[in-house]
Amino acid sequence: MMRRKKQSCMTDRIKQILDNIYKYNKGSLAEVNFGLTDDIVYDALIVAPSYSPYIILKDDSYKVTELGGRSYSQGFLVEKDELKLAWIKTAAGGCNMLDYLLICGELRFNKLIFIGAVGALRQEFDIGDICTPSYSVAGTMANTYLRESLRDYVPFEQIYPDREHVEHVVKMAAESGYRIREASVFCTDSIVMEYTHLDEIRAFGTDLIEMETSTFYAIAKLMDIPAIALLVVSDNSATGVPLVGRSGEIQERYERARCVILPELICRISRM
């Protein structure tokens, strides 16, 4: 079978970053942390701080092979029909997204897809809604390390995705019978402390809250790879639906979104 045209994310900036790492480290960090190599051109790299393939891929048509990992990271090859997907599960937080996604700069893949859970800050979002950031507010220091100087820190910077690609994906999903809601996201460094600062966070005017998408999109821009984040609403502080302790009906809605709709969207995006 003919593979799709190679997409390299080894831009000059990514090469510079990796060259600096390998001045002090040996071997392939992507292989050490995930068991992934550049031998395959993957249809997509799936980046998932919250979900391993075993959690969301319930259909026997998916073949999942665990390739390797360390204490806070796991790598998988997911195969379905003609698709070959590299899948990395990482620890949560912008700082971990920064490290783990950057070392994947030595791999070859055609699309970049982030998947994870997200909390809602407004009443109009229901559990199980699938959203994608219209922009992400970087309430984290991690993004600063992508700049030429740490002194160029921009507090609460707004990071935007590639609008053309996002619109293309949203349209494709709608034509396939799935709704992806565009919404603004605040990226927090702490789940526990976000509740103490909830009123202050809401004052930014964002719709949702999670931890990684501002860093994800900043790296995707450096890689120059088509990228999108798919977020499943898991809780809502405005309506009082908790992250832990959801009712049975609400849990079923959440499970359908992440175990039925999300895998379908991953496959359709990977084939685009």
Short mmCIF file of C-alpha atoms in Angstrom, two decimals:
data_model
loop_
_atom_site.label_atom_id
_atom_site.label_comp_id
_atom_site.label_asym_id
_atom_site.label_seq_id
_atom_site.Cartn_x
_atom_site.Cartn_y
_atom_site.Cartn_z
CA MET A 1 0.00 0.00 0.00
CA MET A 2 1.29 3.47 -0.87
CA ARG A 3 1.91 5.65 2.16
CA ARG A 4 0.89 9.30 2.21
CA LYS A 5 3.47 11.94 1.41
CA LYS A 6 5.99 12.36 4.20
CA GLN A 7 5.44 15.29 6.53
CA SER A 8 8.56 16.27 8.46
CA CYS A 9 8.24 18.40 11.58
CA MET A 10 12.00 18.90 11.73
CA THR A 11 11.88 22.65 11.11
CA ASP A 12 14.96 24.75 11.77
CA ARG A 13 13.73 25.71 15.25
CA ILE A 14 12.87 22.14 16.22
CA LYS A 15 16.25 20.96 14.92
CA GLN A 16 17.96 23.64 17.00
CA ILE A 17 16.07 22.57 20.13
CA LEU A 18 16.87 18.89 19.61
CA ASP A 19 20.51 19.60 18.77
CA ASN A 20 20.80 21.40 22.11
CA ILE A 21 19.31 18.40 23.95
CA TYR A 22 21.68 15.96 22.25
CA LYS A 23 24.72 17.94 23.23
CA TYR A 24 24.15 16.47 26.69
CA ASN A 25 22.12 13.29 26.02
CA LYS A 26 22.68 10.15 23.94
CA GLY A 27 20.36 7.97 21.89
CA SER A 28 16.82 8.76 20.78
CA LEU A 29 14.68 10.35 23.48
CA ALA A 30 11.48 9.52 21.58
CA GLU A 31 12.51 5.88 21.52
CA VAL A 32 13.62 5.86 25.17
CA ASN A 33 10.38 7.44 26.41
CA PHE A 34 7.86 5.98 23.96
CA GLY A 35 9.49 3.20 21.94
CA LEU A 36 8.80 5.24 18.79
CA THR A 37 11.30 5.66 15.94
CA ASP A 38 11.39 7.50 12.63
CA ASP A 39 11.25 4.22 10.67
CA ILE A 40 7.52 4.75 10.01
CA VAL A 41 5.69 7.76 8.60
CA TYR A 42 2.65 7.81 10.88
CA ASP A 43 -0.69 9.10 9.64
CA ALA A 44 -0.98 11.02 12.90
CA LEU A 45 0.67 11.48 16.28
CA ILE A 46 -1.94 11.30 19.04
CA VAL A 47 -0.95 13.23 22.17
CA ALA A 48 -2.96 12.23 25.25
CA PRO A 49 -2.16 13.32 28.81
CA SER A 50 -5.40 11.73 30.06
CA TYR A 51 -6.18 8.76 27.85
CA SER A 52 -4.31 5.61 26.91
CA PRO A 53 -5.62 3.73 23.84
CA TYR A 54 -7.00 1.03 26.13
CA ILE A 55 -9.33 3.56 27.79
CA ILE A 56 -11.06 4.86 24.68
CA LEU A 57 -10.57 2.26 21.92
CA LYS A 58 -13.18 -0.39 22.75
CA ASP A 59 -13.71 -1.61 19.17
CA ASP A 60 -11.87 -4.82 18.25
CA SER A 61 -11.07 -3.33 14.84
CA TYR A 62 -8.24 -1.37 16.51
CA LYS A 63 -4.92 -3.14 17.00
CA VAL A 64 -2.96 -1.59 19.88
CA THR A 65 0.69 -2.43 20.44
CA GLU A 66 2.47 -1.00 23.48
CA LEU A 67 5.97 -0.05 22.35
CA GLY A 68 7.66 1.27 25.46
CA GLY A 69 7.62 3.80 28.23
CA ARG A 70 9.00 5.09 31.48
CA SER A 71 7.50 6.16 34.80
CA TYR A 72 5.37 8.97 33.35
CA SER A 73 5.19 8.12 29.66
CA GLN A 74 3.90 5.37 27.38
CA GLY A 75 4.09 4.91 23.64
CA PHE A 76 1.78 2.86 21.43
CA LEU A 77 1.23 1.95 17.81
CA VAL A 78 -2.48 1.98 16.92
CA GLU A 79 -3.52 0.33 13.64
CA LYS A 80 -6.95 0.36 12.03
CA ASP A 81 -7.48 -0.61 8.40
CA GLU A 82 -4.78 1.34 6.53
CA LEU A 83 -4.06 3.78 9.36
CA LYS A 84 -0.89 3.76 11.46
CA LEU A 85 -1.09 6.08 14.46
CA ALA A 86 1.66 6.87 16.94
CA TRP A 87 0.12 7.45 20.37
CA ILE A 88 1.88 9.00 23.35
CA LYS A 89 0.45 9.16 26.85
CA THR A 90 2.18 11.77 28.98
CA ALA A 91 1.96 13.21 32.45
CA ALA A 92 -0.41 16.17 32.82
CA GLY A 93 0.59 19.83 32.66
CA GLY A 94 2.09 22.30 30.23
CA CYS A 95 5.65 21.56 31.36
CA ASN A 96 5.24 17.88 30.54
CA MET A 97 3.60 18.67 27.20
CA LEU A 98 6.60 20.86 26.42
CA ASP A 99 9.15 18.13 27.05
CA TYR A 100 7.35 15.09 25.69
CA LEU A 101 6.02 16.64 22.49
CA LEU A 102 9.30 18.36 21.62
CA ILE A 103 11.26 15.10 21.72
CA CYS A 104 8.75 13.73 19.18
CA GLY A 105 10.15 16.30 16.76
CA GLU A 106 12.52 13.60 15.52
CA LEU A 107 9.58 11.43 14.38
CA ARG A 108 7.68 11.57 11.08
CA PHE A 109 3.92 12.07 11.03
CA ASN A 110 1.29 13.79 8.89
CA LYS A 111 -1.11 15.14 11.52
CA LEU A 112 -0.93 16.11 15.17
CA ILE A 113 -3.99 15.44 17.37
CA PHE A 114 -4.32 16.27 21.06
CA ILE A 115 -7.08 14.50 22.99
CA GLY A 116 -8.14 14.96 26.58
CA ALA A 117 -10.76 15.94 29.12
CA VAL A 118 -11.73 19.55 29.81
CA GLY A 119 -13.71 21.33 32.50
CA ALA A 120 -16.45 23.82 31.57
CA LEU A 121 -16.66 27.29 33.10
CA ARG A 122 -20.03 28.20 31.59
CA GLN A 123 -23.48 26.64 31.98
CA GLU A 124 -24.08 26.16 28.25
CA PHE A 125 -21.56 23.30 28.01
CA ASP A 126 -22.80 19.77 28.71
CA ILE A 127 -20.84 16.74 29.83
CA GLY A 128 -19.77 14.86 26.72
CA ASP A 129 -19.61 17.90 24.45
CA ILE A 130 -16.58 17.69 22.17
CA CYS A 131 -14.79 21.03 21.86
CA THR A 132 -11.73 22.49 20.22
CA PRO A 133 -9.95 25.68 21.32
CA SER A 134 -10.67 28.90 19.45
CA TYR A 135 -7.68 30.12 21.47
CA SER A 136 -5.94 29.09 24.69
CA VAL A 137 -4.81 31.42 27.47
CA ALA A 138 -1.39 30.37 28.73
CA GLY A 139 -1.80 30.45 32.51
CA THR A 140 1.49 28.58 32.63
CA MET A 141 5.19 29.42 32.45
CA ALA A 142 5.94 26.50 30.11
CA ASN A 143 5.37 28.43 26.87
CA THR A 144 8.06 30.94 27.80
CA TYR A 145 10.76 28.31 27.32
CA LEU A 146 9.96 28.22 23.60
CA ARG A 147 11.08 31.84 23.27
CA GLU A 148 14.60 33.00 22.50
CA SER A 149 14.90 34.43 26.02
CA LEU A 150 13.10 33.57 29.27
CA ARG A 151 12.93 37.32 29.91
CA ASP A 152 10.43 37.58 27.02
CA TYR A 153 7.71 36.10 29.24
CA VAL A 154 4.21 37.24 28.27
CA PRO A 155 1.74 36.61 31.12
CA PHE A 156 -1.52 34.96 30.04
CA GLU A 157 -0.66 35.06 26.36
CA GLN A 158 -3.40 33.94 23.94
CA ILE A 159 -2.27 31.09 21.69
CA TYR A 160 -4.26 30.48 18.51
CA PRO A 161 -4.51 27.33 16.38
CA ASP A 162 -4.26 27.24 12.59
CA ARG A 163 -7.73 28.59 11.74
CA GLU A 164 -7.87 27.02 8.30
CA HIS A 165 -7.16 23.53 9.60
CA VAL A 166 -9.59 23.88 12.52
CA GLU A 167 -12.38 25.07 10.22
CA HIS A 168 -11.66 22.19 7.85
CA VAL A 169 -11.91 19.64 10.68
CA VAL A 170 -15.07 21.19 12.16
CA LYS A 171 -16.71 21.14 8.73
CA MET A 172 -15.66 17.54 8.09
CA ALA A 173 -17.07 16.48 11.48
CA ALA A 174 -20.38 18.24 10.83
CA GLU A 175 -20.71 16.54 7.45
CA SER A 176 -20.11 13.22 9.23
CA GLY A 177 -22.84 13.94 11.78
CA TYR A 178 -20.62 15.07 14.68
CA ARG A 179 -20.53 18.46 16.35
CA ILE A 180 -17.25 20.01 17.45
CA ARG A 181 -17.79 23.21 19.45
CA GLU A 182 -15.17 25.94 19.24
CA ALA A 183 -14.51 27.48 22.64
CA SER A 184 -11.87 29.51 24.43
CA VAL A 185 -9.70 27.70 26.98
CA PHE A 186 -7.77 28.73 30.09
CA CYS A 187 -4.68 26.58 30.70
CA THR A 188 -3.96 26.12 34.40
CA ASP A 189 -0.87 24.76 36.09
CA SER A 190 -2.85 23.24 38.99
CA ILE A 191 -6.09 21.30 39.24
CA VAL A 192 -6.32 21.68 43.01
CA MET A 193 -5.56 25.42 43.07
CA GLU A 194 -7.80 26.32 40.12
CA TYR A 195 -10.79 26.12 42.48
CA THR A 196 -9.22 28.67 44.84
CA HIS A 197 -8.65 31.02 41.87
CA LEU A 198 -11.86 30.15 40.01
CA ASP A 199 -13.38 33.65 40.07
CA GLU A 200 -10.11 35.15 38.84
CA ILE A 201 -9.85 32.54 36.09
CA ARG A 202 -13.46 33.17 35.01
CA ALA A 203 -12.59 36.88 34.69
CA PHE A 204 -10.49 36.01 31.63
CA GLY A 205 -13.78 35.27 29.86
CA THR A 206 -12.83 31.78 28.73
CA ASP A 207 -15.33 28.94 28.30
CA LEU A 208 -13.25 25.95 29.37
CA ILE A 209 -10.30 25.02 31.55
CA GLU A 210 -7.56 22.41 31.13
CA MET A 211 -3.77 22.31 31.27
CA GLU A 212 -1.95 21.71 28.00
CA THR A 213 -3.46 23.15 24.82
CA SER A 214 -1.64 26.50 24.86
CA THR A 215 1.68 24.64 24.92
CA PHE A 216 0.45 22.05 22.41
CA TYR A 217 -0.46 24.70 19.83
CA ALA A 218 2.72 26.70 20.42
CA ILE A 219 4.80 23.58 19.65
CA ALA A 220 2.58 22.63 16.69
CA LYS A 221 3.34 26.03 15.18
CA LEU A 222 7.08 25.39 15.54
CA MET A 223 6.67 21.95 13.96
CA ASP A 224 4.60 23.35 11.09
CA ILE A 225 2.28 20.31 11.19
CA PRO A 226 -1.55 20.40 10.84
CA ALA A 227 -2.75 20.17 14.45
CA ILE A 228 -6.00 20.12 16.37
CA ALA A 229 -7.03 19.54 19.99
CA LEU A 230 -10.19 17.55 20.73
CA LEU A 231 -11.50 18.05 24.26
CA VAL A 232 -14.33 16.09 25.91
CA VAL A 233 -16.18 18.08 28.59
CA SER A 234 -15.86 16.04 31.79
CA ASP A 235 -17.16 18.44 34.47
CA ASN A 236 -18.77 21.87 34.82
CA SER A 237 -18.07 24.14 37.79
CA ALA A 238 -20.86 26.51 36.66
CA THR A 239 -23.56 23.84 36.92
CA GLY A 240 -21.99 21.84 39.73
CA VAL A 241 -21.34 18.64 37.76
CA PRO A 242 -18.15 17.26 39.37
CA LEU A 243 -15.08 15.69 37.83
CA VAL A 244 -15.28 12.90 40.42
CA GLY A 245 -18.67 11.46 41.39
CA ARG A 246 -20.79 11.94 38.24
CA SER A 247 -24.23 10.32 38.08
CA GLY A 248 -24.76 7.20 35.95
CA GLU A 249 -26.57 8.97 33.11
CA ILE A 250 -23.97 11.72 32.88
CA GLN A 251 -21.16 9.17 33.01
CA GLU A 252 -22.73 7.26 30.12
CA ARG A 253 -22.85 10.44 28.03
CA TYR A 254 -19.20 11.12 28.79
CA GLU A 255 -18.18 7.55 27.95
CA ARG A 256 -20.01 7.65 24.61
CA ALA A 257 -18.20 10.86 23.67
CA ARG A 258 -14.73 9.58 24.49
CA CYS A 259 -15.14 5.92 23.49
CA VAL A 260 -17.36 6.20 20.39
CA ILE A 261 -17.25 9.70 18.90
CA LEU A 262 -13.65 10.62 19.73
CA PRO A 263 -12.08 7.51 18.10
CA GLU A 264 -14.20 8.09 14.99
CA LEU A 265 -13.03 11.70 14.76
CA ILE A 266 -9.39 10.65 15.25
CA CYS A 267 -9.62 8.26 12.32
CA ARG A 268 -11.42 10.73 10.05
CA ILE A 269 -8.92 13.51 10.80
CA SER A 270 -5.98 11.15 10.27
CA ARG A 271 -7.32 10.27 6.81
CA MET A 272 -7.82 13.91 5.75
#
